[in-house]
Short mmCIF file of C-alpha atoms in Angstrom, two decimals:
data_model
loop_
_atom_site.label_atom_id
_atom_site.label_comp_id
_atom_site.label_asym_id
_atom_site.label_seq_id
_atom_site.Cartn_x
_atom_site.Cartn_y
_atom_site.Cartn_z
CA MET N 1 -17.97 19.73 13.82
CA THR N 2 -19.87 16.55 14.47
CA ALA N 3 -23.09 14.89 13.38
CA ARG N 4 -25.28 12.86 15.70
CA LEU N 5 -25.89 9.26 14.52
CA GLY N 6 -28.65 8.45 17.03
CA ARG N 7 -27.86 5.65 19.45
CA TYR N 8 -24.60 4.82 17.60
CA GLY N 9 -22.97 7.95 19.07
CA GLU N 10 -21.13 10.54 17.32
CA ALA N 11 -18.98 10.52 14.08
CA THR N 12 -16.85 13.21 12.70
CA MET N 13 -17.77 14.98 9.43
CA THR N 14 -14.40 13.57 7.97
CA LYS N 15 -15.53 10.18 8.81
CA LEU N 16 -18.96 10.74 7.30
CA MET N 17 -17.45 12.35 4.14
CA ILE N 18 -15.17 9.22 3.82
CA ILE N 19 -18.24 6.89 4.07
CA ALA N 20 -20.22 8.94 1.67
CA GLY N 21 -17.23 9.14 -0.85
CA THR N 22 -16.82 5.34 -0.67
CA ALA N 23 -20.47 4.56 -1.33
CA LEU N 24 -20.58 6.81 -4.38
CA THR N 25 -17.33 5.50 -5.79
CA GLY N 26 -19.07 2.04 -5.34
CA ALA N 27 -22.27 3.28 -6.98
CA ILE N 28 -20.24 4.74 -9.98
CA GLY N 29 -18.39 1.51 -10.33
CA LEU N 30 -21.71 -0.42 -10.63
CA THR N 31 -23.21 2.16 -13.04
CA GLY N 32 -20.29 1.95 -15.14
CA THR N 33 -20.50 -1.82 -15.34
CA ALA N 34 -24.19 -1.89 -16.20
CA LEU N 35 -23.51 0.74 -18.91
CA ALA N 36 -20.79 -1.50 -20.36
CA ASP N 37 -23.08 -4.68 -20.45
CA HIS N 38 -26.01 -2.65 -21.83
CA PRO N 39 -27.16 -3.60 -25.26
CA TYR N 40 -26.67 0.06 -26.50
CA ALA N 41 -23.12 -0.58 -26.46
CA PHE N 42 -23.95 -2.38 -29.99
CA THR N 43 -22.61 -0.58 -32.96
CA GLY N 44 -23.70 -0.12 -36.57
CA THR N 45 -26.72 1.32 -38.35
CA MET N 46 -29.67 1.14 -36.03
CA LEU N 47 -33.08 -0.02 -37.33
CA GLU N 48 -36.35 -0.43 -35.23
CA THR N 49 -39.96 -1.61 -35.17
CA THR N 50 -43.08 -1.45 -33.26
CA LEU N 51 -44.49 -4.97 -32.92
CA SER N 52 -48.33 -5.83 -32.97
CA GLY N 53 -50.63 -8.82 -33.39
CA ALA N 54 -52.76 -6.56 -35.92
CA ALA N 55 -49.77 -6.36 -38.27
CA GLU N 56 -49.53 -10.38 -38.77
CA VAL N 57 -49.95 -11.55 -42.39
CA PRO N 58 -51.92 -13.90 -42.49
CA GLY N 59 -53.80 -13.05 -39.40
CA PRO N 60 -54.80 -13.33 -36.80
CA GLY N 61 -51.97 -12.36 -34.45
CA ASP N 62 -52.34 -11.94 -30.73
CA PRO N 63 -54.88 -8.87 -30.71
CA ASP N 64 -53.38 -7.94 -27.33
CA GLY N 65 -49.75 -8.62 -28.24
CA SER N 66 -47.24 -5.62 -28.68
CA GLY N 67 -43.53 -5.06 -28.41
CA ILE N 68 -40.63 -3.36 -29.66
CA THR N 69 -37.27 -4.35 -31.50
CA LYS N 70 -33.96 -2.60 -32.12
CA LEU N 71 -31.43 -3.96 -34.57
CA TRP N 72 -27.88 -2.87 -35.07
CA LEU N 73 -26.47 -3.81 -38.47
CA ASN N 74 -22.64 -4.32 -38.29
CA HIS N 75 -21.74 -4.91 -41.92
CA GLY N 76 -17.87 -4.79 -41.03
CA GLN N 77 -18.23 -7.64 -38.49
CA SER N 78 -20.85 -9.41 -40.27
CA GLU N 79 -23.38 -9.35 -37.78
CA ILE N 80 -26.67 -8.26 -36.69
CA CYS N 81 -27.31 -7.35 -32.90
CA TYR N 82 -30.67 -7.12 -31.48
CA GLU N 83 -32.88 -6.23 -28.54
CA ILE N 84 -36.48 -7.58 -28.34
CA MET N 85 -39.16 -6.92 -25.83
CA VAL N 86 -42.85 -8.25 -26.18
CA THR N 87 -45.83 -8.07 -23.75
CA ASP N 88 -49.35 -9.35 -23.59
CA ILE N 89 -48.56 -12.62 -25.36
CA ALA N 90 -48.08 -16.15 -24.09
CA LEU N 91 -44.31 -16.50 -23.27
CA PRO N 92 -41.82 -17.98 -23.59
CA ALA N 93 -41.95 -17.28 -27.31
CA THR N 94 -41.00 -20.21 -29.57
CA GLY N 95 -39.31 -18.21 -32.43
CA ALA N 96 -38.12 -14.95 -33.43
CA HIS N 97 -36.94 -14.06 -36.95
CA ILE N 98 -36.24 -11.48 -39.59
CA HIS N 99 -38.42 -12.35 -42.60
CA GLU N 100 -38.18 -10.58 -46.04
CA ALA N 101 -41.32 -9.20 -47.15
CA PRO N 102 -43.16 -5.82 -47.43
CA ALA N 103 -46.00 -4.77 -45.26
CA GLY N 104 -49.07 -6.66 -45.94
CA SER N 105 -47.13 -9.73 -47.29
CA SER N 106 -45.54 -12.66 -45.77
CA GLY N 107 -42.15 -14.00 -46.52
CA GLY N 108 -39.42 -16.49 -45.77
CA VAL N 109 -37.11 -16.29 -42.65
CA VAL N 110 -33.70 -14.72 -43.71
CA VAL N 111 -32.15 -14.45 -40.13
CA GLY N 112 -32.91 -16.50 -36.86
CA LEU N 113 -32.95 -14.60 -33.55
CA ALA N 114 -33.29 -15.90 -30.02
CA ALA N 115 -36.85 -16.19 -29.00
CA PRO N 116 -37.92 -13.89 -26.06
CA ASN N 117 -37.84 -15.57 -22.75
CA ALA N 118 -40.65 -15.70 -19.96
CA ASP N 119 -39.96 -12.16 -19.24
CA GLY N 120 -40.49 -11.27 -22.73
CA ALA N 121 -37.07 -10.26 -23.57
CA SER N 122 -34.19 -11.29 -25.92
CA MET N 123 -30.89 -9.83 -27.03
CA GLY N 124 -27.85 -11.00 -28.69
CA CYS N 125 -25.94 -10.88 -31.85
CA THR N 126 -25.84 -13.46 -34.93
CA MET N 127 -23.46 -13.73 -37.98
CA VAL N 128 -25.03 -12.64 -41.19
CA ASP N 129 -23.97 -12.45 -44.77
CA GLN N 130 -22.50 -9.08 -45.55
CA ALA N 131 -24.80 -8.88 -48.73
CA LEU N 132 -27.96 -9.29 -46.69
CA ILE N 133 -26.84 -6.72 -44.03
CA LYS N 134 -26.39 -4.45 -47.13
CA GLU N 135 -29.78 -5.25 -48.41
CA ILE N 136 -31.61 -4.86 -45.19
CA ARG N 137 -29.78 -1.46 -44.48
CA LYS N 138 -30.71 -0.15 -48.03
CA ASN N 139 -34.40 -1.40 -47.93
CA PRO N 140 -35.51 -1.96 -44.21
CA ALA N 141 -39.17 -1.71 -45.05
CA ASP N 142 -38.81 -4.94 -47.11
CA TYR N 143 -38.14 -6.78 -43.81
CA TYR N 144 -39.98 -7.56 -40.88
CA ILE N 145 -39.52 -9.07 -37.41
CA ASN N 146 -41.95 -11.88 -36.34
CA ILE N 147 -42.46 -13.53 -32.88
CA HIS N 148 -43.91 -16.80 -32.68
CA ASN N 149 -45.46 -18.46 -29.63
CA ALA N 150 -47.47 -21.65 -28.76
CA ASP N 151 -50.88 -19.78 -29.07
CA TYR N 152 -49.79 -18.31 -32.41
CA PRO N 153 -47.33 -20.63 -34.17
CA ALA N 154 -47.53 -18.51 -37.51
CA GLY N 155 -46.87 -15.42 -35.46
CA ALA N 156 -48.16 -13.61 -32.45
CA VAL N 157 -46.63 -10.09 -33.24
CA ARG N 158 -45.07 -8.68 -36.28
CA GLY N 159 -43.47 -5.19 -37.26
CA GLN N 160 -41.76 -3.73 -40.30
CA LEU N 161 -38.27 -2.49 -39.86
CA ARG N 162 -37.62 1.26 -40.17
CA LYS N 163 -34.60 3.46 -39.74
CA LYS N 164 -34.17 4.85 -36.25
CA ASN N 165 -35.67 8.43 -35.78
CA ARG N 166 -33.02 10.46 -34.25
#
């Protein structure tokens, strides 16, 4: 059995299967690498938040700004890993932090995070005292994520932490 390859002549089905198999193996290899490097490889208790300018206290925050944050609290490794994505704010951001205060209040910085870049993204891990990790895990609503930029130095978008809905 043969397959026509246009002006390049004919190739046997065996050759086509070898080519297709090689391409598929390469694609699977690339997918495996991408998954290994993906932030969802982070471990620990997962928290999340939805960010908005309307949540800023004291306001105003950026009225168009929005975003999401995911945190992984790894008590055993004394680290918090995170993934932040913001949109519709002036970028790059100038700061990103976890603050301690319930909704409707402002509070001090307890953990510094890498500020989102010009694409609005940031991810990484930072070492944190185990007692603080335990407290955040126990009472996530008492903490919030705040993203700052040049237009809104006190905070462009904010969101209270909550346990990840599964």
